Amino acid sequence: MDRTTLLTVVVVVLAGLAGCTSDVPTATPAPVPSPSFGASFDGPLPPGATAAGIDNRSALVDAHTASTNRTDGRITINRTVRRVDGGEALLSRTQTTVDFEADPARINFSQRQRSNGVYPNQTIDAYYSERDRFARITDENGSYFDRITETTVGEYRTQTAAYEVYNALGVGQWVPSERTTVGDSDAVVFRLTDVADTLDNATGAMAVTPDGAIRRLTLRTVTDGRAVRVQYRYDTFDDRPVDPPGWLAAAREAE
């Protein structure tokens, strides 16, 4: 597998992988809303959702990615994997930050992965624009640059916005429980109830605006003796340019 192919796999699969602040619903619902509670929920709901829960995750994810396409913003994701049987131990931690500008379309991506022998310890920085799509990969062997040819800036922004939330919506039934605000936006809090049979356990909560922007998501799943915790945060800005990274000139020269 050449470096370009490896990079594509790492960026596309892991990028859709932070932290949440105190205004974010916690991952443990208390109490967990019953289906009848959700069915009595009144007021506007985001695309793909009814009072009984989210019944069309594709519609919600499409609305979420549409939001990222029309505004400047940042997606931050923290993912941790722990062993929970035979003594708890941290296996890996991945921290991802994606800054994006709507016009002109530009993205700065940064991912730091540290692992206890499960995945390679590495840092990936990437820059996407209509002119340039480069990455800088740093691992135990040093740093090198690579040009990204398979994914356009628009495709990458959509993949990054959609990957993690689409998977999270598939782990069980998400039911509306209450209303809240995230920054200056109204939002509906959905909590995870019925969990897929493939999981031993899962808890989760997310805050979604009426137009479908998933502003906060916290999910913890347990299966096969491992617990995976994901914290996803999406913030928007009126005007926040994405500047080219300082290493871009060196990446161009290295081609």
mmCIF file of C-alpha atoms in Angstrom:
data_model
loop_
_atom_site.group_PDB
_atom_site.id
_atom_site.type_symbol
_atom_site.label_atom_id
_atom_site.label_comp_id
_atom_site.label_asym_id
_atom_site.label_seq_id
_atom_site.Cartn_x
_atom_site.Cartn_y
_atom_site.Cartn_z
ATOM 1 C CA MET A 1 0.000 0.000 0.000
ATOM 2 C CA ASP A 2 1.614 3.326 -1.042
ATOM 3 C CA ARG A 3 1.622 6.422 1.112
ATOM 4 C CA THR A 4 -1.231 8.112 -0.751
ATOM 5 C CA THR A 5 -3.507 5.097 -0.327
ATOM 6 C CA LEU A 6 -2.544 4.743 3.325
ATOM 7 C CA LEU A 7 -3.240 8.404 3.950
ATOM 8 C CA THR A 8 -6.643 8.187 2.313
ATOM 9 C CA VAL A 9 -7.587 5.258 4.530
ATOM 10 C CA VAL A 10 -6.381 7.004 7.677
ATOM 11 C CA VAL A 11 -7.955 10.364 6.922
ATOM 12 C CA VAL A 12 -11.334 9.139 5.695
ATOM 13 C CA VAL A 13 -11.822 6.374 8.250
ATOM 14 C CA LEU A 14 -10.406 8.110 11.309
ATOM 15 C CA ALA A 15 -11.283 11.695 10.525
ATOM 16 C CA GLY A 16 -14.910 11.184 10.980
ATOM 17 C CA LEU A 17 -13.817 10.507 14.559
ATOM 18 C CA ALA A 18 -14.021 16.767 21.006
ATOM 19 C CA GLY A 19 -14.458 17.739 23.921
ATOM 20 C CA CYS A 20 -17.831 18.844 25.237
ATOM 21 C CA THR A 21 -18.343 21.679 27.702
ATOM 22 C CA SER A 22 -20.676 21.900 30.646
ATOM 23 C CA ASP A 23 -23.572 23.049 28.483
ATOM 24 C CA VAL A 24 -23.597 19.659 26.736
ATOM 25 C CA PRO A 25 -25.972 16.916 27.913
ATOM 26 C CA THR A 26 -24.074 14.150 29.685
ATOM 27 C CA ALA A 27 -23.845 10.715 28.145
ATOM 28 C CA THR A 28 -25.768 9.036 30.968
ATOM 29 C CA PRO A 29 -29.507 9.834 30.733
ATOM 30 C CA ALA A 30 -31.243 10.243 34.056
ATOM 31 C CA PRO A 31 -33.923 9.175 33.768
ATOM 32 C CA VAL A 32 -33.889 7.426 30.393
ATOM 33 C CA PRO A 33 -36.999 8.619 28.536
ATOM 34 C CA SER A 34 -39.442 5.855 27.690
ATOM 35 C CA PRO A 35 -40.980 5.590 24.204
ATOM 36 C CA SER A 36 -44.214 7.047 25.553
ATOM 37 C CA PHE A 37 -42.259 10.064 26.840
ATOM 38 C CA GLY A 38 -40.787 10.626 23.411
ATOM 39 C CA ALA A 39 -44.154 10.181 21.718
ATOM 40 C CA SER A 40 -45.566 13.064 23.779
ATOM 41 C CA PHE A 41 -42.815 15.497 22.746
ATOM 42 C CA ASP A 42 -44.223 18.716 21.281
ATOM 43 C CA GLY A 43 -42.752 21.396 19.054
ATOM 44 C CA PRO A 44 -40.520 21.569 15.960
ATOM 45 C CA LEU A 45 -38.069 18.738 15.349
ATOM 46 C CA PRO A 46 -35.113 18.424 12.953
ATOM 47 C CA PRO A 47 -35.359 16.580 9.603
ATOM 48 C CA GLY A 48 -35.599 12.810 9.968
ATOM 49 C CA ALA A 49 -37.109 12.982 13.463
ATOM 50 C CA THR A 50 -40.594 12.526 14.881
ATOM 51 C CA ALA A 51 -41.885 12.727 18.444
ATOM 52 C CA ALA A 52 -41.230 8.976 18.726
ATOM 53 C CA GLY A 53 -37.565 9.297 17.713
ATOM 54 C CA ILE A 54 -35.213 9.560 14.736
ATOM 55 C CA ASP A 55 -36.646 7.366 11.996
ATOM 56 C CA ASN A 56 -34.574 8.578 9.017
ATOM 57 C CA ARG A 57 -30.920 9.027 9.913
ATOM 58 C CA SER A 58 -29.922 9.784 6.310
ATOM 59 C CA ALA A 59 -32.238 12.813 6.259
ATOM 60 C CA LEU A 60 -30.756 14.106 9.505
ATOM 61 C CA VAL A 61 -27.164 13.550 8.367
ATOM 62 C CA ASP A 62 -27.901 15.290 5.050
ATOM 63 C CA ALA A 63 -29.287 18.288 6.944
ATOM 64 C CA HIS A 64 -26.241 18.305 9.200
ATOM 65 C CA THR A 65 -23.757 18.247 6.319
ATOM 66 C CA ALA A 66 -25.742 20.954 4.513
ATOM 67 C CA SER A 67 -25.191 23.151 7.555
ATOM 68 C CA THR A 68 -21.421 22.635 7.397
ATOM 69 C CA ASN A 69 -21.427 23.490 3.685
ATOM 70 C CA ARG A 70 -22.965 26.930 4.121
ATOM 71 C CA THR A 71 -21.037 28.357 7.061
ATOM 72 C CA ASP A 72 -17.605 28.701 8.593
ATOM 73 C CA GLY A 73 -17.111 26.322 11.474
ATOM 74 C CA ARG A 74 -15.116 23.845 13.487
ATOM 75 C CA ILE A 75 -15.672 20.166 14.257
ATOM 76 C CA THR A 76 -13.762 18.737 17.203
ATOM 77 C CA ILE A 77 -13.821 15.064 18.133
ATOM 78 C CA ASN A 78 -12.286 13.085 20.978
ATOM 79 C CA ARG A 79 -12.319 9.295 20.737
ATOM 80 C CA THR A 80 -10.979 6.986 23.447
ATOM 81 C CA VAL A 81 -10.858 3.198 23.492
ATOM 82 C CA ARG A 82 -10.487 1.374 26.815
ATOM 83 C CA ARG A 83 -10.350 -2.261 27.827
ATOM 84 C CA VAL A 84 -13.029 -2.873 30.456
ATOM 85 C CA ASP A 85 -12.559 -6.566 31.209
ATOM 86 C CA GLY A 86 -9.546 -8.058 32.946
ATOM 87 C CA GLY A 87 -8.622 -4.669 34.377
ATOM 88 C CA GLU A 88 -9.425 -1.313 32.795
ATOM 89 C CA ALA A 89 -6.702 0.158 30.584
ATOM 90 C CA LEU A 90 -6.501 2.947 28.024
ATOM 91 C CA LEU A 91 -5.833 1.462 24.580
ATOM 92 C CA SER A 92 -5.919 4.532 22.350
ATOM 93 C CA ARG A 93 -6.870 8.190 22.263
ATOM 94 C CA THR A 94 -7.550 10.172 19.083
ATOM 95 C CA GLN A 95 -8.056 13.943 19.034
ATOM 96 C CA THR A 96 -9.297 15.543 15.828
ATOM 97 C CA THR A 97 -9.896 19.187 14.912
ATOM 98 C CA VAL A 98 -11.306 20.310 11.574
ATOM 99 C CA ASP A 99 -11.589 24.026 10.729
ATOM 100 C CA PHE A 100 -13.510 24.834 7.569
ATOM 101 C CA GLU A 101 -14.358 27.959 5.599
ATOM 102 C CA ALA A 102 -17.376 28.032 3.284
ATOM 103 C CA ASP A 103 -16.234 30.608 0.713
ATOM 104 C CA PRO A 104 -13.589 30.083 -0.470
ATOM 105 C CA ALA A 105 -13.820 26.407 0.427
ATOM 106 C CA ARG A 106 -10.820 25.625 2.615
ATOM 107 C CA ILE A 107 -10.141 23.121 5.393
ATOM 108 C CA ASN A 108 -7.434 22.684 7.994
ATOM 109 C CA PHE A 109 -7.394 19.218 9.545
ATOM 110 C CA SER A 110 -5.335 18.010 12.498
ATOM 111 C CA GLN A 111 -5.425 14.589 14.132
ATOM 112 C CA ARG A 112 -3.264 13.333 16.979
ATOM 113 C CA GLN A 113 -3.401 9.606 17.750
ATOM 114 C CA ARG A 114 -1.711 7.959 20.711
ATOM 115 C CA SER A 115 -2.055 4.257 21.365
ATOM 116 C CA ASN A 116 -0.891 1.481 23.620
ATOM 117 C CA GLY A 117 0.207 -0.708 20.726
ATOM 118 C CA VAL A 118 -3.224 -0.920 19.062
ATOM 119 C CA TYR A 119 -2.750 1.738 16.354
ATOM 120 C CA PRO A 120 0.339 3.645 15.228
ATOM 121 C CA ASN A 121 1.282 6.749 17.210
ATOM 122 C CA GLN A 122 1.079 9.534 14.679
ATOM 123 C CA THR A 123 -0.038 13.080 13.945
ATOM 124 C CA ILE A 124 -1.720 14.004 10.671
ATOM 125 C CA ASP A 125 -2.097 17.608 9.525
ATOM 126 C CA ALA A 126 -3.895 18.253 6.251
ATOM 127 C CA TYR A 127 -4.898 21.282 4.209
ATOM 128 C CA TYR A 128 -7.608 21.239 1.554
ATOM 129 C CA SER A 129 -8.395 24.008 -0.938
ATOM 130 C CA GLU A 130 -9.286 24.161 -4.605
ATOM 131 C CA ARG A 131 -5.575 24.581 -5.393
ATOM 132 C CA ASP A 132 -3.839 22.513 -2.716
ATOM 133 C CA ARG A 133 -4.564 19.220 -0.975
ATOM 134 C CA PHE A 134 -1.538 18.229 1.070
ATOM 135 C CA ALA A 135 -0.913 16.318 4.265
ATOM 136 C CA ARG A 136 1.969 16.200 6.696
ATOM 137 C CA ILE A 137 2.316 12.903 8.549
ATOM 138 C CA THR A 138 4.509 12.650 11.637
ATOM 139 C CA ASP A 139 5.318 9.333 13.318
ATOM 140 C CA GLU A 140 8.222 7.621 15.059
ATOM 141 C CA ASN A 141 10.181 7.730 11.800
ATOM 142 C CA GLY A 142 9.895 11.506 11.384
ATOM 143 C CA SER A 143 7.715 13.660 9.112
ATOM 144 C CA TYR A 144 6.878 13.530 5.427
ATOM 145 C CA PHE A 145 4.477 15.274 3.041
ATOM 146 C CA ASP A 146 1.973 13.753 0.676
ATOM 147 C CA ARG A 147 -0.442 15.124 -1.907
ATOM 148 C CA ILE A 148 -4.055 13.995 -1.502
ATOM 149 C CA THR A 149 -5.579 13.269 -4.905
ATOM 150 C CA GLU A 150 -8.632 11.110 -4.217
ATOM 151 C CA THR A 151 -10.836 13.553 -2.290
ATOM 152 C CA THR A 152 -11.932 17.105 -3.160
ATOM 153 C CA VAL A 153 -12.342 19.776 -0.508
ATOM 154 C CA GLY A 154 -16.140 19.519 -0.701
ATOM 155 C CA GLU A 155 -16.140 15.724 -0.499
ATOM 156 C CA TYR A 156 -13.800 15.753 2.459
ATOM 157 C CA ARG A 157 -15.871 18.290 4.373
ATOM 158 C CA THR A 158 -18.988 16.175 3.839
ATOM 159 C CA GLN A 159 -17.202 12.971 4.898
ATOM 160 C CA THR A 160 -15.829 14.590 8.039
ATOM 161 C CA ALA A 161 -19.182 16.039 9.054
ATOM 162 C CA ALA A 162 -21.164 12.891 8.312
ATOM 163 C CA TYR A 163 -19.063 9.858 9.230
ATOM 164 C CA GLU A 164 -19.160 9.941 13.022
ATOM 165 C CA VAL A 165 -22.764 11.083 13.396
ATOM 166 C CA TYR A 166 -24.119 8.599 10.846
ATOM 167 C CA ASN A 167 -22.532 5.708 12.739
ATOM 168 C CA ALA A 168 -23.747 7.048 16.084
ATOM 169 C CA LEU A 169 -27.329 7.271 14.851
ATOM 170 C CA GLY A 170 -27.198 3.587 13.929
ATOM 171 C CA VAL A 171 -26.443 2.198 17.399
ATOM 172 C CA GLY A 172 -30.030 2.410 18.661
ATOM 173 C CA GLN A 173 -33.137 4.539 18.965
ATOM 174 C CA TRP A 174 -32.650 8.240 19.718
ATOM 175 C CA VAL A 175 -35.670 9.841 21.402
ATOM 176 C CA PRO A 176 -36.308 13.581 21.959
ATOM 177 C CA SER A 177 -36.271 14.362 25.672
ATOM 178 C CA GLU A 178 -36.023 18.120 26.240
ATOM 179 C CA ARG A 179 -35.112 21.454 24.696
ATOM 180 C CA THR A 180 -31.932 23.404 25.355
ATOM 181 C CA THR A 181 -29.673 26.045 23.833
ATOM 182 C CA VAL A 182 -26.161 25.616 22.444
ATOM 183 C CA GLY A 183 -24.510 28.999 22.167
ATOM 184 C CA ASP A 184 -27.164 31.216 20.603
ATOM 185 C CA SER A 185 -29.004 28.320 18.910
ATOM 186 C CA ASP A 186 -32.098 26.508 20.116
ATOM 187 C CA ALA A 187 -31.686 22.733 20.119
ATOM 188 C CA VAL A 188 -33.510 19.509 20.905
ATOM 189 C CA VAL A 189 -31.782 16.974 23.148
ATOM 190 C CA PHE A 190 -32.068 13.375 21.945
ATOM 191 C CA ARG A 191 -31.105 10.506 24.256
ATOM 192 C CA LEU A 192 -30.231 6.961 23.296
ATOM 193 C CA THR A 193 -32.768 4.364 24.430
ATOM 194 C CA ASP A 194 -33.044 0.976 22.712
ATOM 195 C CA VAL A 195 -29.556 -0.283 21.825
ATOM 196 C CA ALA A 196 -28.561 -2.508 18.898
ATOM 197 C CA ASP A 197 -28.151 -6.209 19.704
ATOM 198 C CA THR A 198 -24.535 -6.119 18.533
ATOM 199 C CA LEU A 199 -23.588 -3.961 21.552
ATOM 200 C CA ASP A 200 -23.326 -5.009 25.183
ATOM 201 C CA ASN A 201 -24.264 -1.537 26.376
ATOM 202 C CA ALA A 202 -24.475 2.052 25.149
ATOM 203 C CA THR A 203 -25.407 5.485 26.476
ATOM 204 C CA GLY A 204 -25.626 8.691 24.496
ATOM 205 C CA ALA A 205 -27.052 12.180 24.129
ATOM 206 C CA MET A 206 -26.947 14.803 21.409
ATOM 207 C CA ALA A 207 -28.180 18.355 20.866
ATOM 208 C CA VAL A 208 -29.629 19.095 17.407
ATOM 209 C CA THR A 209 -30.918 22.414 16.047
ATOM 210 C CA PRO A 210 -34.324 22.501 14.294
ATOM 211 C CA ASP A 211 -32.606 22.711 10.881
ATOM 212 C CA GLY A 212 -30.614 19.535 11.615
ATOM 213 C CA ALA A 213 -27.176 20.755 12.718
ATOM 214 C CA ILE A 214 -25.832 18.267 15.280
ATOM 215 C CA ARG A 215 -24.042 20.667 17.598
ATOM 216 C CA ARG A 216 -23.065 18.238 20.374
ATOM 217 C CA LEU A 217 -22.875 14.444 20.567
ATOM 218 C CA THR A 218 -21.633 12.177 23.340
ATOM 219 C CA LEU A 219 -21.700 8.396 22.905
ATOM 220 C CA ARG A 220 -20.209 5.500 24.861
ATOM 221 C CA THR A 221 -20.514 1.936 23.581
ATOM 222 C CA VAL A 222 -19.311 -1.314 25.122
ATOM 223 C CA THR A 223 -18.776 -4.531 23.183
ATOM 224 C CA ASP A 224 -16.317 -7.434 23.321
ATOM 225 C CA GLY A 225 -14.692 -6.076 26.470
ATOM 226 C CA ARG A 226 -13.908 -2.666 25.005
ATOM 227 C CA ALA A 227 -15.509 0.693 25.697
ATOM 228 C CA VAL A 228 -15.406 3.387 23.005
ATOM 229 C CA ARG A 229 -16.274 6.951 23.978
ATOM 230 C CA VAL A 230 -16.837 9.653 21.360
ATOM 231 C CA GLN A 231 -17.365 13.344 22.035
ATOM 232 C CA TYR A 232 -18.309 15.372 18.949
ATOM 233 C CA ARG A 233 -18.677 19.146 18.884
ATOM 234 C CA TYR A 234 -19.706 21.405 15.993
ATOM 235 C CA ASP A 235 -19.396 25.191 16.309
ATOM 236 C CA THR A 236 -20.234 27.820 13.693
ATOM 237 C CA PHE A 237 -18.809 31.296 13.080
ATOM 238 C CA ASP A 238 -20.029 34.316 11.115
ATOM 239 C CA ASP A 239 -16.657 34.908 9.456
ATOM 240 C CA ARG A 240 -13.628 32.810 10.366
ATOM 241 C CA PRO A 241 -11.063 32.432 7.572
ATOM 242 C CA VAL A 242 -8.965 29.280 7.305
ATOM 243 C CA ASP A 243 -5.373 30.283 6.644
ATOM 244 C CA PRO A 244 -2.906 27.979 4.869
ATOM 245 C CA PRO A 245 -0.578 26.192 7.314
ATOM 246 C CA GLY A 246 3.028 27.255 7.712
ATOM 247 C CA TRP A 247 4.266 23.965 6.239
ATOM 248 C CA LEU A 248 2.386 24.342 2.918
ATOM 249 C CA ALA A 249 5.309 25.877 1.010
ATOM 250 C CA ALA A 250 7.581 23.016 2.062
ATOM 251 C CA ALA A 251 4.936 20.498 0.969
ATOM 252 C CA ARG A 252 4.754 22.075 -2.491
ATOM 253 C CA GLU A 253 8.540 22.019 -2.823
ATOM 254 C CA ALA A 254 8.698 18.370 -1.743
ATOM 255 C CA GLU A 255 6.615 17.149 -4.695
#
